[in-house]
């Protein structure tokens, strides 16, 4: 009987140990589940935040692109209002503005602005297209505003009875003269607007006058 009692005691001890082990296992499982929830819950929150940031960034980019497109369309609408709604060269002007926007330091909207300024100065559609790129190059080289350089080039061309396709000549002469003196292109342009009538009456060329 003693042996049976000993066996029963041993079985009970082992049973108690098993129960303790089972409780420990259950506790570890609970901790693991809590840890898993915290981990994946955090990841889910992070994903939500990251997704919101990405969507916000895309929304901002879309808004900016829409504003840029709207600005370009508005500038070209201004050009069309000046040169005439039925002008057949409008599509060519629009295509040129886009091309200049992708091949120069300026945007298509700025190119359209240059066209608008030249058109307001009395240039025809053909003249505007011939002069716009040179005006933009002069603005980039001199550091002046595009509107200022459009005004300078337009007045020089008209003041010295030159053709619009000579805008490159005007830009080169003004840039060279500015580099050789302490006078910037805008100051030269202002001075030319006063002396052009006198120079023309004396049959002086543009180069002679600027020099």
Coordinates of N, CA, C and O in Angstrom, one line a residue, residues 66-182:
X66 N -2.5 71.4 -61.7 CA -3.7 72.0 -62.2 C -3.6 73.5 -62.3 O -4.0 74.1 -63.3
X67 N -2.9 74.1 -61.2 CA -2.7 75.5 -61.2 C -1.8 76.0 -62.3 O -2.0 77.0 -63.0
X68 N -0.7 75.2 -62.5 CA 0.2 75.5 -63.6 C -0.5 75.5 -65.0 O -0.3 76.4 -65.8
X69 N -1.2 74.4 -65.2 CA -2.0 74.3 -66.5 C -2.9 75.5 -66.7 O -3.0 76.0 -67.7
X70 N -3.7 75.8 -65.6 CA -4.6 76.9 -65.7 C -3.9 78.2 -65.9 O -4.4 79.0 -66.7
X71 N -2.8 78.4 -65.3 CA -2.0 79.7 -65.6 C -1.6 79.8 -67.0 O -1.6 80.9 -67.6
X72 N -1.1 78.7 -67.6 CA -0.7 78.7 -69.0 C -1.9 79.0 -69.9 O -1.8 79.8 -70.8
X73 N -3.0 78.3 -69.7 CA -4.2 78.5 -70.5 C -4.7 79.9 -70.4 O -5.1 80.5 -71.4
X74 N -4.6 80.5 -69.2 CA -5.0 81.9 -69.1 C -4.1 82.9 -69.8 O -4.6 83.8 -70.5
X75 N -2.8 82.6 -69.8 CA -1.9 83.5 -70.5 C -2.1 83.4 -72.0 O -2.1 84.4 -72.7
X76 N -2.3 82.2 -72.5 CA -2.5 82.0 -73.9 C -3.9 82.6 -74.3 O -4.0 83.1 -75.4
X77 N -4.8 82.6 -73.4 CA -6.1 83.2 -73.7 C -5.9 84.7 -73.8 O -6.6 85.4 -74.7
X78 N -5.0 85.3 -73.0 CA -4.7 86.7 -73.1 C -4.1 87.0 -74.4 O -4.4 88.1 -75.1
X79 N -3.2 86.1 -74.9 CA -2.5 86.3 -76.2 C -3.5 86.3 -77.3 O -3.5 87.2 -78.2
X80 N -4.4 85.3 -77.2 CA -5.5 85.2 -78.3 C -6.4 86.4 -78.3 O -6.8 86.9 -79.4
X81 N -6.6 87.0 -77.2 CA -7.5 88.2 -77.1 C -6.8 89.4 -77.8 O -7.5 90.2 -78.4
X82 N -5.5 89.4 -77.7 CA -4.7 90.5 -78.3 C -4.5 90.3 -79.8 O -4.8 91.3 -80.6
X83 N -4.2 89.1 -80.3 CA -3.9 88.9 -81.7 C -5.1 88.6 -82.5 O -5.1 88.7 -83.7
X84 N -6.2 88.4 -81.8 CA -7.5 88.1 -82.5 C -7.9 86.6 -82.3 O -7.1 85.7 -82.4
X85 N -9.2 86.5 -82.0 CA -9.7 85.1 -81.7 C -9.6 84.2 -82.8 O -9.5 83.0 -82.6
X86 N -9.7 84.7 -84.1 CA -9.7 83.8 -85.2 C -8.3 83.7 -85.9 O -8.2 83.2 -87.0
X87 N -7.3 84.1 -85.2 CA -5.9 84.1 -85.8 C -5.5 82.6 -85.9 O -5.5 81.8 -85.0
X88 N -5.2 82.3 -87.2 CA -4.8 80.9 -87.5 C -3.5 80.4 -86.9 O -3.2 79.2 -86.8
X89 N -2.7 81.4 -86.4 CA -1.3 81.0 -85.9 C -1.3 80.8 -84.4 O -0.3 80.5 -83.8
X90 N -2.5 80.9 -83.8 CA -2.6 80.8 -82.3 C -2.1 79.4 -81.9 O -1.3 79.3 -80.9
X91 N -2.5 78.3 -82.6 CA -2.1 77.0 -82.2 C -0.5 76.8 -82.3 O 0.1 76.2 -81.5
X92 N 0.1 77.5 -83.3 CA 1.5 77.5 -83.4 C 2.2 78.2 -82.3 O 3.2 77.7 -81.7
X93 N 1.6 79.3 -81.9 CA 2.1 80.0 -80.7 C 2.0 79.2 -79.4 O 3.0 79.2 -78.6
X94 N 0.9 78.5 -79.3 CA 0.7 77.7 -78.1 C 1.7 76.6 -78.0 O 2.3 76.3 -77.0
X95 N 2.0 76.0 -79.2 CA 2.9 74.8 -79.3 C 4.3 75.4 -79.0 O 5.1 74.7 -78.4
X96 N 4.7 76.5 -79.5 CA 6.0 77.1 -79.3 C 6.2 77.4 -77.8 O 7.3 77.2 -77.3
X97 N 5.2 78.0 -77.2 CA 5.3 78.3 -75.8 C 5.6 77.0 -75.0 O 6.5 77.0 -74.0
X98 N 4.9 75.9 -75.3 CA 5.2 74.7 -74.6 C 6.6 74.2 -74.9 O 7.3 73.6 -74.0
X99 N 7.0 74.3 -76.1 CA 8.4 73.9 -76.5 C 9.4 74.7 -75.7 O 10.4 74.1 -75.2
X100 N 9.3 76.0 -75.7 CA 10.2 76.8 -75.0 C 10.2 76.5 -73.5 O 11.2 76.6 -72.8
X101 N 9.1 76.1 -72.9 CA 9.0 75.8 -71.5 C 9.7 74.5 -71.2 O 10.1 74.3 -70.1
X102 N 9.9 73.6 -72.2 CA 10.6 72.4 -72.0 C 12.1 72.4 -72.4 O 12.9 71.5 -72.1
X103 N 12.5 73.5 -73.1 CA 13.9 73.6 -73.6 C 14.7 74.8 -73.0 O 15.8 74.9 -73.4
X104 N 14.1 75.6 -72.2 CA 14.7 76.8 -71.6 C 14.6 76.8 -70.1 O 14.0 75.9 -69.5
X105 N 15.2 77.8 -69.5 CA 15.1 77.9 -68.0 C 13.8 78.4 -67.6 O 13.5 78.5 -66.4
X106 N 12.9 78.8 -68.5 CA 11.6 79.3 -68.2 C 10.5 78.3 -68.4 O 10.7 77.3 -69.1
X107 N 9.4 78.5 -67.7 CA 8.2 77.6 -67.9 C 7.4 78.0 -69.1 O 7.6 79.1 -69.7
X108 N 6.5 77.1 -69.5 CA 5.6 77.4 -70.6 C 4.8 78.6 -70.3 O 4.5 79.4 -71.2
X109 N 4.4 78.7 -69.1 CA 3.5 79.9 -68.7 C 4.3 81.2 -68.9 O 3.8 82.2 -69.3
X110 N 5.6 81.2 -68.5 CA 6.4 82.4 -68.7 C 6.7 82.7 -70.1 O 6.7 83.8 -70.5
X111 N 6.8 81.6 -70.9 CA 7.0 81.8 -72.4 C 5.7 82.5 -72.9 O 5.8 83.4 -73.8
X112 N 4.5 82.0 -72.5 CA 3.3 82.6 -72.9 C 3.2 84.1 -72.4 O 2.6 84.9 -73.1
X113 N 3.7 84.4 -71.3 CA 3.7 85.7 -70.8 C 4.6 86.6 -71.7 O 4.2 87.8 -72.0
X114 N 5.7 86.1 -72.1 CA 6.6 86.8 -73.0 C 5.8 87.1 -74.3 O 5.9 88.2 -74.9
X115 N 5.1 86.1 -74.8 CA 4.3 86.3 -76.0 C 3.2 87.4 -75.8 O 3.0 88.2 -76.7
X116 N 2.6 87.4 -74.7 CA 1.6 88.4 -74.4 C 2.2 89.8 -74.4 O 1.6 90.7 -75.0
X117 N 3.4 89.9 -73.8 CA 4.0 91.3 -73.7 C 4.4 91.8 -75.1 O 4.2 93.0 -75.4
X118 N 4.9 90.9 -75.9 CA 5.3 91.3 -77.2 C 4.1 91.7 -78.1 O 4.1 92.6 -78.9
X119 N 3.0 90.9 -77.9 CA 1.8 91.2 -78.6 C 1.2 92.5 -78.2 O 0.7 93.2 -79.1
X120 N 1.3 92.8 -76.9 CA 0.8 94.1 -76.5 C 1.6 95.3 -77.0 O 1.2 96.4 -77.1
X121 N 2.9 95.0 -77.3 CA 3.8 96.0 -77.9 C 3.5 96.2 -79.4 O 4.2 97.0 -80.0
X122 N 2.6 95.5 -79.9 CA 2.2 95.7 -81.3 C 2.7 94.7 -82.3 O 2.6 94.8 -83.5
X123 N 3.4 93.6 -81.8 CA 4.0 92.6 -82.6 C 2.8 91.7 -83.2 O 1.9 91.4 -82.4
X124 N 3.0 91.3 -84.4 CA 2.0 90.3 -85.0 C 2.3 89.0 -84.4 O 3.4 88.8 -83.7
X125 N 1.5 88.0 -84.7 CA 1.7 86.6 -84.3 C 3.1 86.1 -84.8 O 3.8 85.5 -84.0
X126 N 3.4 86.3 -86.0 CA 4.6 85.9 -86.6 C 5.8 86.6 -86.0 O 6.8 85.9 -85.7
X127 N 5.7 87.9 -85.8 CA 6.8 88.6 -85.1 C 7.0 88.2 -83.7 O 8.1 88.0 -83.2
X128 N 5.9 87.9 -83.0 CA 6.0 87.4 -81.6 C 6.7 86.1 -81.5 O 7.6 85.9 -80.7
X129 N 6.4 85.2 -82.4 CA 7.0 83.9 -82.4 C 8.5 84.0 -82.8 O 9.3 83.2 -82.3
X130 N 8.8 84.9 -83.6 CA 10.2 85.1 -84.1 C 11.1 85.7 -82.9 O 12.3 85.4 -82.9
X131 N 10.5 86.5 -82.1 CA 11.3 87.2 -81.0 C 11.2 86.6 -79.6 O 12.1 86.9 -78.8
X132 N 10.3 85.8 -79.3 CA 10.1 85.3 -78.0 C 11.3 84.6 -77.4 O 11.7 84.9 -76.3
X133 N 11.9 83.6 -78.1 CA 13.0 82.9 -77.6 C 14.2 83.8 -77.3 O 14.9 83.6 -76.3
X134 N 14.4 84.8 -78.2 CA 15.6 85.7 -78.0 C 15.3 86.5 -76.7 O 16.3 86.8 -76.0
X135 N 14.1 87.0 -76.5 CA 13.8 87.8 -75.4 C 14.0 86.9 -74.1 O 14.6 87.4 -73.1
X136 N 13.6 85.7 -74.1 CA 13.8 84.8 -73.0 C 15.3 84.5 -72.7 O 15.7 84.5 -71.5
X137 N 16.1 84.4 -73.8 CA 17.5 84.2 -73.6 C 18.2 85.4 -73.0 O 19.0 85.3 -72.1
X138 N 17.7 86.6 -73.4 CA 18.3 87.8 -72.8 C 17.9 88.0 -71.4 O 18.8 88.4 -70.5
X139 N 16.7 87.6 -71.0 CA 16.3 87.7 -69.6 C 17.1 86.7 -68.8 O 17.5 87.1 -67.7
X140 N 17.3 85.5 -69.3 CA 18.1 84.5 -68.5 C 19.6 85.0 -68.4 O 20.2 84.8 -67.3
X141 N 20.1 85.5 -69.4 CA 21.5 86.0 -69.4 C 21.8 87.2 -68.5 O 22.8 87.3 -67.9
X142 N 20.8 88.1 -68.5 CA 20.9 89.4 -67.8 C 20.5 89.3 -66.4 O 20.8 90.1 -65.5
X143 N 19.6 88.4 -66.1 CA 19.0 88.3 -64.7 C 17.8 89.2 -64.5 O 17.3 89.3 -63.4
X144 N 17.4 89.8 -65.6 CA 16.2 90.7 -65.4 C 14.9 90.0 -65.6 O 14.9 88.8 -66.1
X145 N 13.8 90.6 -65.3 CA 12.5 90.0 -65.5 C 12.2 89.9 -67.0 O 12.6 90.7 -67.8
X146 N 11.4 88.9 -67.3 CA 11.1 88.6 -68.7 C 10.3 89.8 -69.2 O 10.5 90.2 -70.4
X147 N 9.4 90.4 -68.4 CA 8.6 91.5 -68.9 C 9.4 92.7 -69.2 O 9.2 93.4 -70.2
X148 N 10.5 92.9 -68.4 CA 11.4 94.0 -68.7 C 12.1 93.9 -70.0 O 12.3 94.8 -70.7
X149 N 12.6 92.6 -70.2 CA 13.4 92.4 -71.4 C 12.5 92.4 -72.7 O 13.0 92.8 -73.7
X150 N 11.3 92.0 -72.5 CA 10.3 92.1 -73.7 C 10.1 93.5 -74.1 O 10.1 93.9 -75.3
X151 N 10.0 94.4 -73.1 CA 9.8 95.8 -73.3 C 11.0 96.4 -74.0 O 10.9 97.2 -74.9
X152 N 12.2 96.1 -73.5 CA 13.5 96.6 -74.0 C 13.7 96.2 -75.5 O 14.0 97.0 -76.3
X153 N 13.5 94.9 -75.7 CA 13.7 94.4 -77.1 C 12.7 95.0 -78.1 O 13.0 95.4 -79.2
X154 N 11.4 95.0 -77.6 CA 10.3 95.6 -78.5 C 10.6 97.0 -78.9 O 10.5 97.4 -80.0
X155 N 11.0 97.8 -77.9 CA 11.3 99.3 -78.1 C 12.5 99.5 -79.0 O 12.5 100.3 -79.9
X156 N 13.5 98.6 -78.8 CA 14.7 98.7 -79.7 C 14.4 98.4 -81.1 O 14.8 99.1 -82.1
X157 N 13.6 97.3 -81.3 CA 13.2 96.9 -82.7 C 12.4 98.0 -83.4 O 12.7 98.3 -84.5
X158 N 11.4 98.5 -82.7 CA 10.6 99.5 -83.2 C 11.4 100.8 -83.4 O 11.2 101.5 -84.4
X159 N 12.2 101.2 -82.4 CA 12.9 102.4 -82.5 C 13.9 102.5 -83.6 O 14.2 103.6 -84.1
X160 N 14.5 101.4 -84.0 CA 15.5 101.4 -85.0 C 15.0 100.7 -86.3 O 15.8 100.3 -87.2
X161 N 13.7 100.6 -86.4 CA 13.0 100.1 -87.6 C 13.6 98.8 -88.0 O 13.8 98.5 -89.2
X162 N 13.8 97.9 -87.1 CA 14.3 96.5 -87.4 C 13.1 95.6 -87.5 O 12.0 95.9 -87.1
X163 N 13.4 94.4 -88.0 CA 12.3 93.4 -88.1 C 12.4 92.5 -86.8 O 13.4 92.4 -86.2
X164 N 11.3 91.8 -86.5 CA 11.2 91.0 -85.3 C 12.2 89.9 -85.3 O 12.7 89.5 -84.2
X165 N 12.6 89.4 -86.5 CA 13.5 88.3 -86.5 C 15.0 88.7 -86.2 O 15.9 87.9 -86.2
X166 N 15.1 90.0 -85.9 CA 16.4 90.6 -85.5 C 16.5 90.7 -84.0 O 17.4 91.3 -83.5
X167 N 15.5 90.1 -83.3 CA 15.5 90.2 -81.8 C 16.8 89.6 -81.3 O 17.3 90.0 -80.3
X168 N 17.3 88.5 -81.9 CA 18.6 87.9 -81.5 C 19.7 88.9 -81.6 O 20.6 88.9 -80.7
X169 N 19.7 89.6 -82.6 CA 20.8 90.7 -82.8 C 20.7 91.7 -81.7 O 21.7 92.1 -81.1
X170 N 19.5 92.1 -81.4 CA 19.3 93.1 -80.3 C 19.8 92.6 -79.0 O 20.5 93.2 -78.3
X171 N 19.4 91.3 -78.7 CA 19.8 90.7 -77.4 C 21.3 90.6 -77.3 O 21.9 90.8 -76.3
X172 N 21.9 90.1 -78.4 CA 23.4 89.9 -78.4 C 24.1 91.2 -78.2 O 25.1 91.3 -77.4
X173 N 23.7 92.3 -78.9 CA 24.4 93.6 -78.8 C 24.2 94.2 -77.4 O 25.2 94.7 -76.8
X174 N 23.0 94.1 -76.8 CA 22.8 94.6 -75.5 C 23.5 93.8 -74.4 O 24.1 94.4 -73.5
X175 N 23.6 92.5 -74.5 CA 24.3 91.7 -73.6 C 25.8 92.0 -73.6 O 26.4 92.1 -72.5
X176 N 26.3 92.1 -74.8 CA 27.8 92.4 -74.9 C 28.1 93.8 -74.4 O 29.1 94.0 -73.7
X177 N 27.3 94.8 -74.7 CA 27.5 96.1 -74.2 C 27.4 96.2 -72.7 O 28.2 96.9 -72.0
X178 N 26.5 95.4 -72.1 CA 26.3 95.4 -70.7 C 27.6 94.8 -70.0 O 28.0 95.2 -69.0
X179 N 28.1 93.7 -70.6 CA 29.2 93.0 -70.1 C 30.5 93.9 -70.1 O 31.4 93.8 -69.3
X180 N 30.6 94.8 -71.1 CA 31.7 95.7 -71.2 C 31.7 97.0 -70.5 O 32.6 97.7 -70.4
X181 N 30.5 97.2 -69.8 CA 30.4 98.5 -69.1 C 29.8 98.2 -67.7 O 29.5 97.1 -67.4
X182 N 29.6 99.3 -67.0 CA 28.9 99.2 -65.7 C 27.4 99.4 -65.7 O 26.8 99.7 -64.7

